[in-house]
């Protein structure tokens, strides 16, 4: 018998994927607070994404927890296609530490909610997500 007691509450389908991106932090007054920060996606949907940033600087953490900042995101998709996105940080997890031998990296996860998508960005994300989904479940 199937247990349906856990209900998915997300509004958008989410795909686990690692893609390179970079982002800027923009103030409410549209000033650039922090220039391009390199990161990776961990998951992606039409509503937002989760990104992983290694060894996040302390002053950057402070800016990410401010309420009125926006992230300008440049996401790299296959085929040398970069799309521009805008979002706001909705959570910041600063607890992750990953160790390999003597090297330790601190992983920080940032949840980002998109602030509207251009038609071009939405189409590119949909096409990419469908391909990723089919790749993952093709062998099932």
Short mmCIF file of N, CA and C in Angstrom, two decimals:
data_model
loop_
_atom_site.label_atom_id
_atom_site.label_comp_id
_atom_site.label_asym_id
_atom_site.label_seq_id
_atom_site.Cartn_x
_atom_site.Cartn_y
_atom_site.Cartn_z
N UNK A 1 0.84 -1.18 0.00
CA UNK A 1 0.00 0.00 0.00
C UNK A 1 0.89 1.25 0.00
N UNK A 2 0.54 2.25 -0.76
CA UNK A 2 1.32 3.47 -0.87
C UNK A 2 0.93 4.45 0.22
N UNK A 3 1.92 5.11 0.80
CA UNK A 3 1.69 6.11 1.84
C UNK A 3 1.71 7.49 1.19
N UNK A 4 0.57 8.18 1.22
CA UNK A 4 0.47 9.51 0.63
C UNK A 4 0.45 10.60 1.70
N UNK A 5 0.99 10.30 2.88
CA UNK A 5 0.94 11.26 3.98
C UNK A 5 1.88 12.45 3.76
N UNK A 6 2.90 12.28 2.92
CA UNK A 6 3.80 13.39 2.62
C UNK A 6 3.35 14.01 1.30
N UNK A 7 3.01 15.27 1.35
CA UNK A 7 2.50 15.97 0.17
C UNK A 7 3.54 16.98 -0.29
N UNK A 8 3.85 16.97 -1.57
CA UNK A 8 4.78 17.94 -2.14
C UNK A 8 4.10 19.30 -2.18
N UNK A 9 4.73 20.30 -1.57
CA UNK A 9 4.11 21.63 -1.49
C UNK A 9 4.75 22.65 -2.42
N UNK A 10 5.76 22.26 -3.13
CA UNK A 10 6.40 23.20 -4.05
C UNK A 10 5.47 23.51 -5.21
N UNK A 11 5.53 24.75 -5.67
CA UNK A 11 4.71 25.15 -6.81
C UNK A 11 5.34 24.76 -8.14
N UNK A 12 6.65 24.52 -8.14
CA UNK A 12 7.37 24.24 -9.38
C UNK A 12 8.14 22.93 -9.26
N UNK A 13 8.23 22.22 -10.37
CA UNK A 13 9.04 21.00 -10.42
C UNK A 13 10.50 21.42 -10.27
N UNK A 14 11.25 20.63 -9.51
CA UNK A 14 12.65 20.94 -9.24
C UNK A 14 13.53 19.85 -9.85
N UNK A 15 14.64 20.25 -10.46
CA UNK A 15 15.59 19.32 -11.05
C UNK A 15 16.93 19.49 -10.35
N UNK A 16 17.51 18.38 -9.89
CA UNK A 16 18.86 18.43 -9.31
C UNK A 16 19.86 18.50 -10.45
N UNK A 17 20.71 19.51 -10.42
CA UNK A 17 21.69 19.68 -11.49
C UNK A 17 22.83 20.58 -11.00
N UNK A 18 24.00 20.36 -11.54
CA UNK A 18 25.14 21.22 -11.23
C UNK A 18 25.54 21.98 -12.49
N UNK A 19 25.31 23.27 -12.47
CA UNK A 19 25.69 24.16 -13.57
C UNK A 19 26.47 25.33 -12.97
N UNK A 20 27.43 25.82 -13.73
CA UNK A 20 28.19 26.98 -13.27
C UNK A 20 27.34 28.23 -13.40
N UNK A 21 27.52 29.11 -12.43
CA UNK A 21 26.87 30.41 -12.49
C UNK A 21 27.74 31.41 -11.75
N UNK A 22 27.41 32.66 -11.94
CA UNK A 22 28.03 33.71 -11.14
C UNK A 22 26.94 34.72 -10.82
N UNK A 23 27.12 35.41 -9.70
CA UNK A 23 26.10 36.38 -9.31
C UNK A 23 26.73 37.62 -8.70
N UNK A 24 25.97 38.72 -8.82
CA UNK A 24 26.31 40.00 -8.18
C UNK A 24 25.25 40.26 -7.12
N UNK A 25 25.63 40.96 -6.08
CA UNK A 25 24.66 41.39 -5.08
C UNK A 25 24.37 42.86 -5.31
N UNK A 26 23.09 43.19 -5.46
CA UNK A 26 22.64 44.54 -5.78
C UNK A 26 21.81 45.09 -4.62
N UNK A 27 22.08 46.33 -4.22
CA UNK A 27 21.33 46.95 -3.12
C UNK A 27 19.96 47.40 -3.60
N UNK A 28 19.14 47.80 -2.64
CA UNK A 28 17.81 48.33 -2.95
C UNK A 28 17.92 49.58 -3.83
N UNK A 29 19.02 50.33 -3.68
CA UNK A 29 19.24 51.54 -4.48
C UNK A 29 19.90 51.24 -5.82
N UNK A 30 20.01 49.95 -6.16
CA UNK A 30 20.58 49.47 -7.43
C UNK A 30 22.10 49.62 -7.52
N UNK A 31 22.76 49.78 -6.38
CA UNK A 31 24.22 49.82 -6.35
C UNK A 31 24.75 48.39 -6.29
N UNK A 32 25.87 48.15 -6.96
CA UNK A 32 26.51 46.83 -6.89
C UNK A 32 27.27 46.77 -5.56
N UNK A 33 26.83 45.86 -4.68
CA UNK A 33 27.46 45.70 -3.37
C UNK A 33 28.65 44.76 -3.49
N UNK A 34 28.50 43.73 -4.28
CA UNK A 34 29.54 42.71 -4.41
C UNK A 34 29.57 42.26 -5.85
N UNK A 35 30.75 42.30 -6.46
CA UNK A 35 30.90 41.88 -7.86
C UNK A 35 30.82 40.36 -7.98
N UNK A 36 30.98 39.86 -9.15
CA UNK A 36 30.75 38.47 -9.52
C UNK A 36 31.34 37.46 -8.53
N UNK A 37 30.47 36.60 -8.03
CA UNK A 37 30.83 35.49 -7.15
C UNK A 37 30.56 34.20 -7.92
N UNK A 38 31.53 33.31 -8.00
CA UNK A 38 31.38 32.04 -8.71
C UNK A 38 30.65 31.04 -7.82
N UNK A 39 29.76 30.24 -8.42
CA UNK A 39 28.99 29.26 -7.66
C UNK A 39 28.52 28.14 -8.58
N UNK A 40 27.84 27.16 -7.99
CA UNK A 40 27.24 26.04 -8.72
C UNK A 40 25.78 25.93 -8.33
N UNK A 41 24.93 25.55 -9.27
CA UNK A 41 23.56 25.22 -8.89
C UNK A 41 23.55 23.85 -8.23
N UNK A 42 22.63 23.64 -7.32
CA UNK A 42 22.38 22.32 -6.74
C UNK A 42 21.02 21.81 -7.22
N UNK A 43 20.08 22.73 -7.33
CA UNK A 43 18.77 22.39 -7.89
C UNK A 43 18.21 23.63 -8.56
N UNK A 44 17.25 23.38 -9.46
CA UNK A 44 16.75 24.45 -10.31
C UNK A 44 15.27 24.21 -10.59
N UNK A 45 14.49 25.28 -10.57
CA UNK A 45 13.08 25.22 -10.95
C UNK A 45 12.74 26.53 -11.64
N UNK A 46 11.50 26.65 -12.10
CA UNK A 46 11.08 27.91 -12.71
C UNK A 46 10.80 28.97 -11.65
N UNK A 47 10.78 28.57 -10.39
CA UNK A 47 10.55 29.52 -9.31
C UNK A 47 11.81 30.00 -8.63
N UNK A 48 12.92 29.26 -8.82
CA UNK A 48 14.15 29.65 -8.16
C UNK A 48 15.20 28.57 -8.27
N UNK A 49 16.25 28.71 -7.48
CA UNK A 49 17.32 27.72 -7.50
C UNK A 49 18.04 27.70 -6.16
N UNK A 50 18.74 26.61 -5.92
CA UNK A 50 19.63 26.54 -4.77
C UNK A 50 21.04 26.53 -5.33
N UNK A 51 21.88 27.39 -4.76
CA UNK A 51 23.26 27.45 -5.22
C UNK A 51 24.21 27.13 -4.08
N UNK A 52 25.36 26.62 -4.47
CA UNK A 52 26.42 26.29 -3.51
C UNK A 52 27.61 27.20 -3.77
N UNK A 53 28.06 27.85 -2.72
CA UNK A 53 29.24 28.71 -2.80
C UNK A 53 30.26 28.17 -1.81
N UNK A 54 31.46 27.91 -2.28
CA UNK A 54 32.51 27.40 -1.40
C UNK A 54 33.26 28.55 -0.74
N UNK A 55 33.54 28.38 0.53
CA UNK A 55 34.36 29.34 1.29
C UNK A 55 33.86 30.78 1.14
N UNK A 56 32.60 30.97 1.48
CA UNK A 56 31.94 32.28 1.38
C UNK A 56 32.57 33.26 2.37
N UNK A 57 32.91 34.44 1.89
CA UNK A 57 33.52 35.47 2.73
C UNK A 57 32.51 36.00 3.75
N UNK A 58 33.00 36.36 4.94
CA UNK A 58 32.12 36.81 6.03
C UNK A 58 31.29 38.03 5.63
N UNK A 59 31.93 39.02 4.99
CA UNK A 59 31.16 40.23 4.62
C UNK A 59 30.10 39.91 3.57
N UNK A 60 30.35 38.92 2.73
CA UNK A 60 29.35 38.52 1.74
C UNK A 60 28.16 37.86 2.43
N UNK A 61 28.40 37.07 3.45
CA UNK A 61 27.32 36.44 4.22
C UNK A 61 26.39 37.50 4.80
N UNK A 62 26.98 38.58 5.32
CA UNK A 62 26.18 39.65 5.90
C UNK A 62 25.25 40.27 4.86
N UNK A 63 25.78 40.56 3.68
CA UNK A 63 24.96 41.16 2.63
C UNK A 63 23.83 40.23 2.20
N UNK A 64 24.10 38.93 2.15
CA UNK A 64 23.08 37.98 1.71
C UNK A 64 21.93 37.84 2.69
N UNK A 65 22.15 38.21 3.95
CA UNK A 65 21.07 38.11 4.93
C UNK A 65 20.26 39.40 5.04
N UNK A 66 20.65 40.44 4.33
CA UNK A 66 19.87 41.68 4.32
C UNK A 66 18.61 41.47 3.48
N UNK A 67 17.53 42.12 3.90
CA UNK A 67 16.24 41.87 3.27
C UNK A 67 16.07 42.48 1.89
N UNK A 68 16.71 43.57 1.62
CA UNK A 68 16.42 44.29 0.38
C UNK A 68 17.52 44.17 -0.67
N UNK A 69 18.19 43.04 -0.72
CA UNK A 69 19.19 42.85 -1.76
C UNK A 69 18.61 41.95 -2.85
N UNK A 70 19.15 42.12 -4.04
CA UNK A 70 18.77 41.31 -5.19
C UNK A 70 20.04 40.68 -5.75
N UNK A 71 19.89 39.50 -6.31
CA UNK A 71 21.01 38.85 -6.98
C UNK A 71 20.80 38.93 -8.47
N UNK A 72 21.80 39.42 -9.19
CA UNK A 72 21.81 39.33 -10.65
C UNK A 72 22.63 38.10 -10.97
N UNK A 73 22.01 37.15 -11.66
CA UNK A 73 22.62 35.84 -11.87
C UNK A 73 22.86 35.61 -13.35
N UNK A 74 24.04 35.10 -13.67
CA UNK A 74 24.35 34.67 -15.02
C UNK A 74 24.57 33.16 -14.94
N UNK A 75 23.63 32.40 -15.51
CA UNK A 75 23.65 30.94 -15.44
C UNK A 75 24.10 30.37 -16.77
N UNK A 76 25.07 29.46 -16.73
CA UNK A 76 25.57 28.83 -17.95
C UNK A 76 24.79 27.56 -18.24
N UNK A 77 24.22 27.49 -19.42
CA UNK A 77 23.50 26.30 -19.88
C UNK A 77 24.28 25.65 -21.02
N UNK A 78 23.99 24.39 -21.32
CA UNK A 78 24.71 23.72 -22.43
C UNK A 78 24.56 24.49 -23.74
N UNK A 79 25.55 24.32 -24.61
CA UNK A 79 25.53 25.00 -25.91
C UNK A 79 26.00 26.43 -25.81
N UNK A 80 26.86 26.71 -24.84
CA UNK A 80 27.39 28.06 -24.64
C UNK A 80 26.29 29.10 -24.49
N UNK A 81 25.20 28.71 -23.87
CA UNK A 81 24.09 29.64 -23.68
C UNK A 81 24.09 30.11 -22.23
N UNK A 82 24.24 31.40 -22.04
CA UNK A 82 24.14 31.99 -20.71
C UNK A 82 22.82 32.74 -20.64
N UNK A 83 22.12 32.60 -19.52
CA UNK A 83 20.89 33.36 -19.36
C UNK A 83 21.02 34.25 -18.13
N UNK A 84 20.36 35.39 -18.20
CA UNK A 84 20.39 36.37 -17.12
C UNK A 84 19.12 36.20 -16.29
N UNK A 85 19.30 36.14 -14.97
CA UNK A 85 18.18 35.96 -14.05
C UNK A 85 18.31 36.96 -12.92
N UNK A 86 17.19 37.24 -12.27
CA UNK A 86 17.20 38.09 -11.09
C UNK A 86 16.44 37.38 -9.99
N UNK A 87 16.96 37.45 -8.78
CA UNK A 87 16.28 36.79 -7.67
C UNK A 87 16.65 37.41 -6.35
N UNK A 88 15.94 36.96 -5.32
CA UNK A 88 16.27 37.42 -3.97
C UNK A 88 16.64 36.21 -3.12
N UNK A 89 17.65 36.36 -2.26
CA UNK A 89 18.00 35.25 -1.38
C UNK A 89 16.90 35.04 -0.35
N UNK A 90 16.44 33.79 -0.20
CA UNK A 90 15.38 33.50 0.77
C UNK A 90 15.87 32.66 1.93
N UNK A 91 17.00 31.99 1.78
CA UNK A 91 17.63 31.34 2.92
C UNK A 91 19.11 31.19 2.67
N UNK A 92 19.83 31.06 3.78
CA UNK A 92 21.28 30.91 3.72
C UNK A 92 21.67 29.87 4.76
N UNK A 93 22.24 28.76 4.32
CA UNK A 93 22.67 27.68 5.21
C UNK A 93 24.19 27.73 5.27
N UNK A 94 24.72 28.07 6.42
CA UNK A 94 26.16 28.26 6.56
C UNK A 94 26.81 27.11 7.32
N UNK A 95 26.16 25.97 7.39
CA UNK A 95 26.64 24.90 8.26
C UNK A 95 27.50 23.86 7.59
N UNK A 96 27.49 23.77 6.28
CA UNK A 96 28.13 22.64 5.61
C UNK A 96 29.65 22.71 5.60
N UNK A 97 30.30 21.64 6.02
CA UNK A 97 31.76 21.49 5.88
C UNK A 97 32.02 20.14 5.26
N UNK A 98 32.79 20.12 4.20
CA UNK A 98 33.09 18.88 3.50
C UNK A 98 34.60 18.70 3.53
N UNK A 99 35.06 17.53 3.94
CA UNK A 99 36.50 17.28 4.03
C UNK A 99 36.91 16.12 3.15
N UNK A 100 38.01 16.28 2.43
CA UNK A 100 38.63 15.21 1.65
C UNK A 100 40.08 15.16 2.07
N UNK A 101 40.46 14.14 2.81
CA UNK A 101 41.85 14.04 3.26
C UNK A 101 42.21 15.23 4.12
N UNK A 102 43.20 15.99 3.69
CA UNK A 102 43.63 17.16 4.46
C UNK A 102 42.97 18.45 3.99
N UNK A 103 42.25 18.40 2.87
CA UNK A 103 41.59 19.60 2.36
C UNK A 103 40.18 19.69 2.95
N UNK A 104 39.82 20.87 3.40
CA UNK A 104 38.47 21.11 3.90
C UNK A 104 37.90 22.28 3.13
N UNK A 105 36.69 22.11 2.67
CA UNK A 105 36.01 23.23 2.02
C UNK A 105 34.71 23.47 2.77
N UNK A 106 34.36 24.72 2.93
CA UNK A 106 33.10 25.06 3.58
C UNK A 106 32.10 25.35 2.49
N UNK A 107 31.01 24.61 2.50
CA UNK A 107 29.96 24.82 1.50
C UNK A 107 28.82 25.60 2.12
N UNK A 108 28.41 26.63 1.44
CA UNK A 108 27.29 27.46 1.86
C UNK A 108 26.21 27.36 0.80
N UNK A 109 24.99 27.14 1.23
CA UNK A 109 23.89 26.98 0.30
C UNK A 109 22.96 28.18 0.41
N UNK A 110 22.60 28.72 -0.74
CA UNK A 110 21.75 29.90 -0.80
C UNK A 110 20.52 29.56 -1.62
N UNK A 111 19.35 29.71 -1.03
CA UNK A 111 18.10 29.54 -1.76
C UNK A 111 17.73 30.87 -2.39
N UNK A 112 17.39 30.84 -3.67
CA UNK A 112 17.08 32.07 -4.40
C UNK A 112 15.71 31.93 -5.05
N UNK A 113 14.86 32.92 -4.82
CA UNK A 113 13.55 32.97 -5.47
C UNK A 113 13.64 33.95 -6.63
N UNK A 114 13.26 33.50 -7.84
CA UNK A 114 13.32 34.38 -9.00
C UNK A 114 12.32 35.52 -8.87
N UNK A 115 12.70 36.67 -9.37
CA UNK A 115 11.83 37.84 -9.41
C UNK A 115 11.35 38.03 -10.84
N UNK A 116 10.54 37.12 -11.30
CA UNK A 116 10.06 37.16 -12.68
C UNK A 116 11.12 36.64 -13.63
N UNK A 117 10.69 36.05 -14.71
CA UNK A 117 11.60 35.54 -15.73
C UNK A 117 11.22 36.15 -17.07
N UNK A 118 12.22 36.49 -17.86
CA UNK A 118 11.92 36.92 -19.22
C UNK A 118 11.41 35.70 -19.97
N UNK A 119 10.71 35.91 -21.06
CA UNK A 119 10.19 34.80 -21.86
C UNK A 119 11.34 33.93 -22.36
N UNK A 120 12.43 34.57 -22.77
CA UNK A 120 13.60 33.83 -23.27
C UNK A 120 14.22 32.97 -22.17
N UNK A 121 14.36 33.54 -20.97
CA UNK A 121 14.94 32.79 -19.85
C UNK A 121 14.03 31.63 -19.46
N UNK A 122 12.74 31.87 -19.42
CA UNK A 122 11.79 30.80 -19.07
C UNK A 122 11.85 29.65 -20.07
N UNK A 123 11.87 29.98 -21.36
CA UNK A 123 11.95 28.93 -22.39
C UNK A 123 13.25 28.15 -22.29
N UNK A 124 14.36 28.84 -22.07
CA UNK A 124 15.66 28.17 -21.96
C UNK A 124 15.68 27.26 -20.73
N UNK A 125 15.15 27.73 -19.60
CA UNK A 125 15.11 26.91 -18.39
C UNK A 125 14.21 25.68 -18.58
N UNK A 126 13.04 25.89 -19.18
CA UNK A 126 12.13 24.75 -19.42
C UNK A 126 12.80 23.69 -20.28
N UNK A 127 13.42 24.11 -21.37
CA UNK A 127 14.07 23.15 -22.28
C UNK A 127 15.19 22.41 -21.55
N UNK A 128 15.99 23.13 -20.79
CA UNK A 128 17.09 22.51 -20.06
C UNK A 128 16.56 21.53 -19.01
N UNK A 129 15.53 21.93 -18.27
CA UNK A 129 14.98 21.07 -17.22
C UNK A 129 14.36 19.80 -17.79
N UNK A 130 13.70 19.90 -18.92
CA UNK A 130 13.12 18.71 -19.56
C UNK A 130 14.24 17.74 -19.95
N UNK A 131 15.30 18.26 -20.54
CA UNK A 131 16.44 17.40 -20.93
C UNK A 131 17.06 16.73 -19.70
N UNK A 132 17.25 17.49 -18.63
CA UNK A 132 17.83 16.93 -17.41
C UNK A 132 16.92 15.87 -16.80
N UNK A 133 15.64 16.14 -16.79
CA UNK A 133 14.67 15.20 -16.24
C UNK A 133 14.67 13.90 -17.04
N UNK A 134 14.65 14.02 -18.37
CA UNK A 134 14.65 12.82 -19.22
C UNK A 134 15.95 12.05 -19.07
N UNK A 135 17.07 12.75 -18.95
CA UNK A 135 18.36 12.09 -18.75
C UNK A 135 18.35 11.26 -17.46
N UNK A 136 17.78 11.84 -16.44
CA UNK A 136 17.78 11.19 -15.13
C UNK A 136 16.85 9.97 -15.10
N UNK A 137 15.69 10.08 -15.74
CA UNK A 137 14.69 9.03 -15.63
C UNK A 137 14.57 8.15 -16.87
N UNK A 138 15.41 8.38 -17.85
CA UNK A 138 15.37 7.60 -19.09
C UNK A 138 15.62 6.12 -18.82
N UNK A 139 16.51 5.82 -17.89
CA UNK A 139 16.87 4.43 -17.62
C UNK A 139 15.94 3.75 -16.61
N UNK A 140 15.01 4.48 -16.03
CA UNK A 140 14.11 3.90 -15.03
C UNK A 140 13.03 3.08 -15.67
#
